[in-house]
Amino acid sequence: MDRGTVGSASRGRLHVEIRHHGASAVVTVSGELDHHTADLLRESLEGCVDDGYARLVVDCSPLEFMDSTGLNVLLGARLKAEAEGGGVHLAGMQPVVARVFEITGAEAVFTVHDSLEAALAD
């Protein structure tokens, strides 16, 4: 299992770390994902797909907050990944983040896992 850090970036209250696990890009998102920080995640996810990693596993366990802008970034990444034959898997969402998906019904269009380990085993 390749758990080496491939890259990481930070913008204010959001930190994004990317590493590869087989054919998947594991994107760990920590902090607050909102209008001011969403571009960092968008650029990271799009870069993964552009680099040939169409299966994106987003580790949300350290994510403390997400608004509708963050949800839109994930929806956009889902469309781009699916166009390349992949998809977006969400792992370890905290209740405050999971609530955004429940309220909007977006949980129905993502594969959601209880933990990062479960997402990587899928």
PDB file of C-alpha atoms in Angstrom:
ATOM      1  CA  MET A   1       0.000   0.000   0.000  1.00  0.00           C
ATOM      2  CA  ASP A   2       1.462   3.333  -1.059  1.00  0.00           C
ATOM      3  CA  ARG A   3       0.872   5.812   1.739  1.00  0.00           C
ATOM      4  CA  GLY A   4       3.589   8.268   0.774  1.00  0.00           C
ATOM      5  CA  THR A   5       2.625  11.900   0.618  1.00  0.00           C
ATOM      6  CA  VAL A   6       2.527  13.080  -2.956  1.00  0.00           C
ATOM      7  CA  GLY A   7       1.603  16.650  -2.261  1.00  0.00           C
ATOM      8  CA  SER A   8      -0.099  18.993   0.123  1.00  0.00           C
ATOM      9  CA  ALA A   9      -1.291  22.556   0.091  1.00  0.00           C
ATOM     10  CA  SER A  10      -2.880  24.966   2.501  1.00  0.00           C
ATOM     11  CA  ARG A  11      -5.031  28.016   2.049  1.00  0.00           C
ATOM     12  CA  GLY A  12      -6.033  29.751   5.225  1.00  0.00           C
ATOM     13  CA  ARG A  13      -8.327  27.470   7.124  1.00  0.00           C
ATOM     14  CA  LEU A  14      -8.148  24.531   4.676  1.00  0.00           C
ATOM     15  CA  HIS A  15      -5.388  21.974   4.225  1.00  0.00           C
ATOM     16  CA  VAL A  16      -5.387  19.400   1.414  1.00  0.00           C
ATOM     17  CA  GLU A  17      -3.024  16.433   1.305  1.00  0.00           C
ATOM     18  CA  ILE A  18      -2.839  14.088  -1.683  1.00  0.00           C
ATOM     19  CA  ARG A  19      -1.280  10.645  -1.793  1.00  0.00           C
ATOM     20  CA  HIS A  20      -1.731   7.634  -4.041  1.00  0.00           C
ATOM     21  CA  HIS A  21      -3.051   4.241  -3.054  1.00  0.00           C
ATOM     22  CA  GLY A  22      -2.914   1.926  -6.057  1.00  0.00           C
ATOM     23  CA  ALA A  23      -5.168   3.397  -8.745  1.00  0.00           C
ATOM     24  CA  SER A  24      -6.786   5.815  -6.289  1.00  0.00           C
ATOM     25  CA  ALA A  25      -5.875   9.327  -5.274  1.00  0.00           C
ATOM     26  CA  VAL A  26      -6.496   9.776  -1.563  1.00  0.00           C
ATOM     27  CA  VAL A  27      -7.320  13.404  -0.837  1.00  0.00           C
ATOM     28  CA  THR A  28      -7.372  14.279   2.854  1.00  0.00           C
ATOM     29  CA  VAL A  29      -9.208  17.509   3.585  1.00  0.00           C
ATOM     30  CA  SER A  30      -8.888  19.215   6.951  1.00  0.00           C
ATOM     31  CA  GLY A  31     -10.195  22.466   8.339  1.00  0.00           C
ATOM     32  CA  GLU A  32     -13.028  24.511   6.856  1.00  0.00           C
ATOM     33  CA  LEU A  33     -14.292  24.104   3.293  1.00  0.00           C
ATOM     34  CA  ASP A  34     -16.244  27.172   2.234  1.00  0.00           C
ATOM     35  CA  HIS A  35     -16.424  29.936  -0.359  1.00  0.00           C
ATOM     36  CA  HIS A  36     -13.003  31.279   0.619  1.00  0.00           C
ATOM     37  CA  THR A  37     -11.165  27.951   0.539  1.00  0.00           C
ATOM     38  CA  ALA A  38     -13.025  25.867  -2.068  1.00  0.00           C
ATOM     39  CA  ASP A  39     -10.684  26.629  -4.979  1.00  0.00           C
ATOM     40  CA  LEU A  40      -7.848  24.808  -3.248  1.00  0.00           C
ATOM     41  CA  LEU A  41      -9.853  21.586  -3.116  1.00  0.00           C
ATOM     42  CA  ARG A  42     -11.221  22.078  -6.639  1.00  0.00           C
ATOM     43  CA  GLU A  43      -7.715  22.498  -8.057  1.00  0.00           C
ATOM     44  CA  SER A  44      -6.447  19.477  -6.136  1.00  0.00           C
ATOM     45  CA  LEU A  45      -9.258  17.153  -7.238  1.00  0.00           C
ATOM     46  CA  GLU A  46      -9.114  18.290 -10.862  1.00  0.00           C
ATOM     47  CA  GLY A  47      -5.340  17.835 -10.819  1.00  0.00           C
ATOM     48  CA  CYS A  48      -5.724  14.247  -9.636  1.00  0.00           C
ATOM     49  CA  VAL A  49      -8.086  13.424 -12.493  1.00  0.00           C
ATOM     50  CA  ASP A  50      -5.839  15.231 -14.971  1.00  0.00           C
ATOM     51  CA  ASP A  51      -2.944  13.083 -13.711  1.00  0.00           C
ATOM     52  CA  GLY A  52      -4.901   9.891 -14.462  1.00  0.00           C
ATOM     53  CA  TYR A  53      -6.439   9.180 -11.068  1.00  0.00           C
ATOM     54  CA  ALA A  54     -10.154   8.965 -11.827  1.00  0.00           C
ATOM     55  CA  ARG A  55     -10.953   7.147  -8.575  1.00  0.00           C
ATOM     56  CA  LEU A  56     -10.887   9.816  -5.891  1.00  0.00           C
ATOM     57  CA  VAL A  57     -11.139   8.895  -2.224  1.00  0.00           C
ATOM     58  CA  VAL A  58     -11.819  12.007  -0.164  1.00  0.00           C
ATOM     59  CA  ASP A  59     -10.953  11.532   3.507  1.00  0.00           C
ATOM     60  CA  CYS A  60     -13.333  13.901   5.256  1.00  0.00           C
ATOM     61  CA  SER A  61     -12.549  12.744   8.796  1.00  0.00           C
ATOM     62  CA  PRO A  62     -10.524  15.874   9.700  1.00  0.00           C
ATOM     63  CA  LEU A  63     -12.957  18.221   7.907  1.00  0.00           C
ATOM     64  CA  GLU A  64     -14.606  20.467  10.510  1.00  0.00           C
ATOM     65  CA  PHE A  65     -17.009  22.462   8.330  1.00  0.00           C
ATOM     66  CA  MET A  66     -18.378  22.463   4.802  1.00  0.00           C
ATOM     67  CA  ASP A  67     -20.919  24.740   3.135  1.00  0.00           C
ATOM     68  CA  SER A  68     -22.727  24.503  -0.210  1.00  0.00           C
ATOM     69  CA  THR A  69     -19.668  25.773  -2.077  1.00  0.00           C
ATOM     70  CA  GLY A  70     -17.721  22.759  -0.865  1.00  0.00           C
ATOM     71  CA  LEU A  71     -20.555  20.483  -1.887  1.00  0.00           C
ATOM     72  CA  ASN A  72     -20.502  21.990  -5.377  1.00  0.00           C
ATOM     73  CA  VAL A  73     -16.746  21.332  -5.629  1.00  0.00           C
ATOM     74  CA  LEU A  74     -17.308  17.669  -4.794  1.00  0.00           C
ATOM     75  CA  LEU A  75     -20.197  17.408  -7.258  1.00  0.00           C
ATOM     76  CA  GLY A  76     -18.025  18.913  -9.996  1.00  0.00           C
ATOM     77  CA  ALA A  77     -15.201  16.507  -9.191  1.00  0.00           C
ATOM     78  CA  ARG A  78     -17.673  13.628  -9.333  1.00  0.00           C
ATOM     79  CA  LEU A  79     -18.733  14.584 -12.849  1.00  0.00           C
ATOM     80  CA  LYS A  80     -15.139  14.931 -14.025  1.00  0.00           C
ATOM     81  CA  ALA A  81     -14.068  11.630 -12.439  1.00  0.00           C
ATOM     82  CA  GLU A  82     -17.068   9.749 -13.828  1.00  0.00           C
ATOM     83  CA  ALA A  83     -16.344  11.117 -17.310  1.00  0.00           C
ATOM     84  CA  GLU A  84     -12.965   9.373 -17.027  1.00  0.00           C
ATOM     85  CA  GLY A  85     -14.497   6.099 -15.786  1.00  0.00           C
ATOM     86  CA  GLY A  86     -13.966   6.696 -12.082  1.00  0.00           C
ATOM     87  CA  GLY A  87     -15.848   8.262  -9.220  1.00  0.00           C
ATOM     88  CA  VAL A  88     -15.655  10.044  -5.892  1.00  0.00           C
ATOM     89  CA  HIS A  89     -15.749   8.089  -2.641  1.00  0.00           C
ATOM     90  CA  LEU A  90     -16.280  10.016   0.587  1.00  0.00           C
ATOM     91  CA  ALA A  91     -14.882   8.620   3.817  1.00  0.00           C
ATOM     92  CA  GLY A  92     -15.232   9.351   7.511  1.00  0.00           C
ATOM     93  CA  MET A  93     -17.580  12.337   7.419  1.00  0.00           C
ATOM     94  CA  GLN A  94     -18.141  14.068  10.730  1.00  0.00           C
ATOM     95  CA  PRO A  95     -21.837  14.649  11.607  1.00  0.00           C
ATOM     96  CA  VAL A  96     -21.677  18.384  10.799  1.00  0.00           C
ATOM     97  CA  VAL A  97     -20.386  17.613   7.289  1.00  0.00           C
ATOM     98  CA  ALA A  98     -22.677  14.620   6.744  1.00  0.00           C
ATOM     99  CA  ARG A  99     -25.635  16.861   7.545  1.00  0.00           C
ATOM    100  CA  VAL A 100     -24.966  18.982   4.428  1.00  0.00           C
ATOM    101  CA  PHE A 101     -25.270  15.835   2.311  1.00  0.00           C
ATOM    102  CA  GLU A 102     -28.409  14.690   4.110  1.00  0.00           C
ATOM    103  CA  ILE A 103     -30.186  18.047   3.796  1.00  0.00           C
ATOM    104  CA  THR A 104     -29.439  18.366   0.082  1.00  0.00           C
ATOM    105  CA  GLY A 105     -29.896  14.705  -0.824  1.00  0.00           C
ATOM    106  CA  ALA A 106     -26.386  14.658  -2.287  1.00  0.00           C
ATOM    107  CA  GLU A 107     -25.491  11.551  -0.300  1.00  0.00           C
ATOM    108  CA  ALA A 108     -27.457   9.596  -2.923  1.00  0.00           C
ATOM    109  CA  VAL A 109     -24.994  10.466  -5.703  1.00  0.00           C
ATOM    110  CA  PHE A 110     -21.777   9.649  -3.828  1.00  0.00           C
ATOM    111  CA  THR A 111     -20.361   6.423  -2.489  1.00  0.00           C
ATOM    112  CA  VAL A 112     -20.051   7.097   1.238  1.00  0.00           C
ATOM    113  CA  HIS A 113     -17.882   5.008   3.568  1.00  0.00           C
ATOM    114  CA  ASP A 114     -17.642   5.070   7.350  1.00  0.00           C
ATOM    115  CA  SER A 115     -13.857   5.166   7.272  1.00  0.00           C
ATOM    116  CA  LEU A 116     -10.907   5.676   4.976  1.00  0.00           C
ATOM    117  CA  GLU A 117      -9.972   2.030   5.402  1.00  0.00           C
ATOM    118  CA  ALA A 118     -13.418   0.935   4.172  1.00  0.00           C
ATOM    119  CA  ALA A 119     -13.176   3.245   1.152  1.00  0.00           C
ATOM    120  CA  LEU A 120      -9.764   1.884   0.203  1.00  0.00           C
ATOM    121  CA  ALA A 121     -10.950  -1.717   0.614  1.00  0.00           C
ATOM    122  CA  ASP A 122     -13.885  -1.144  -1.761  1.00  0.00           C
TER     123      ASP A 122
END
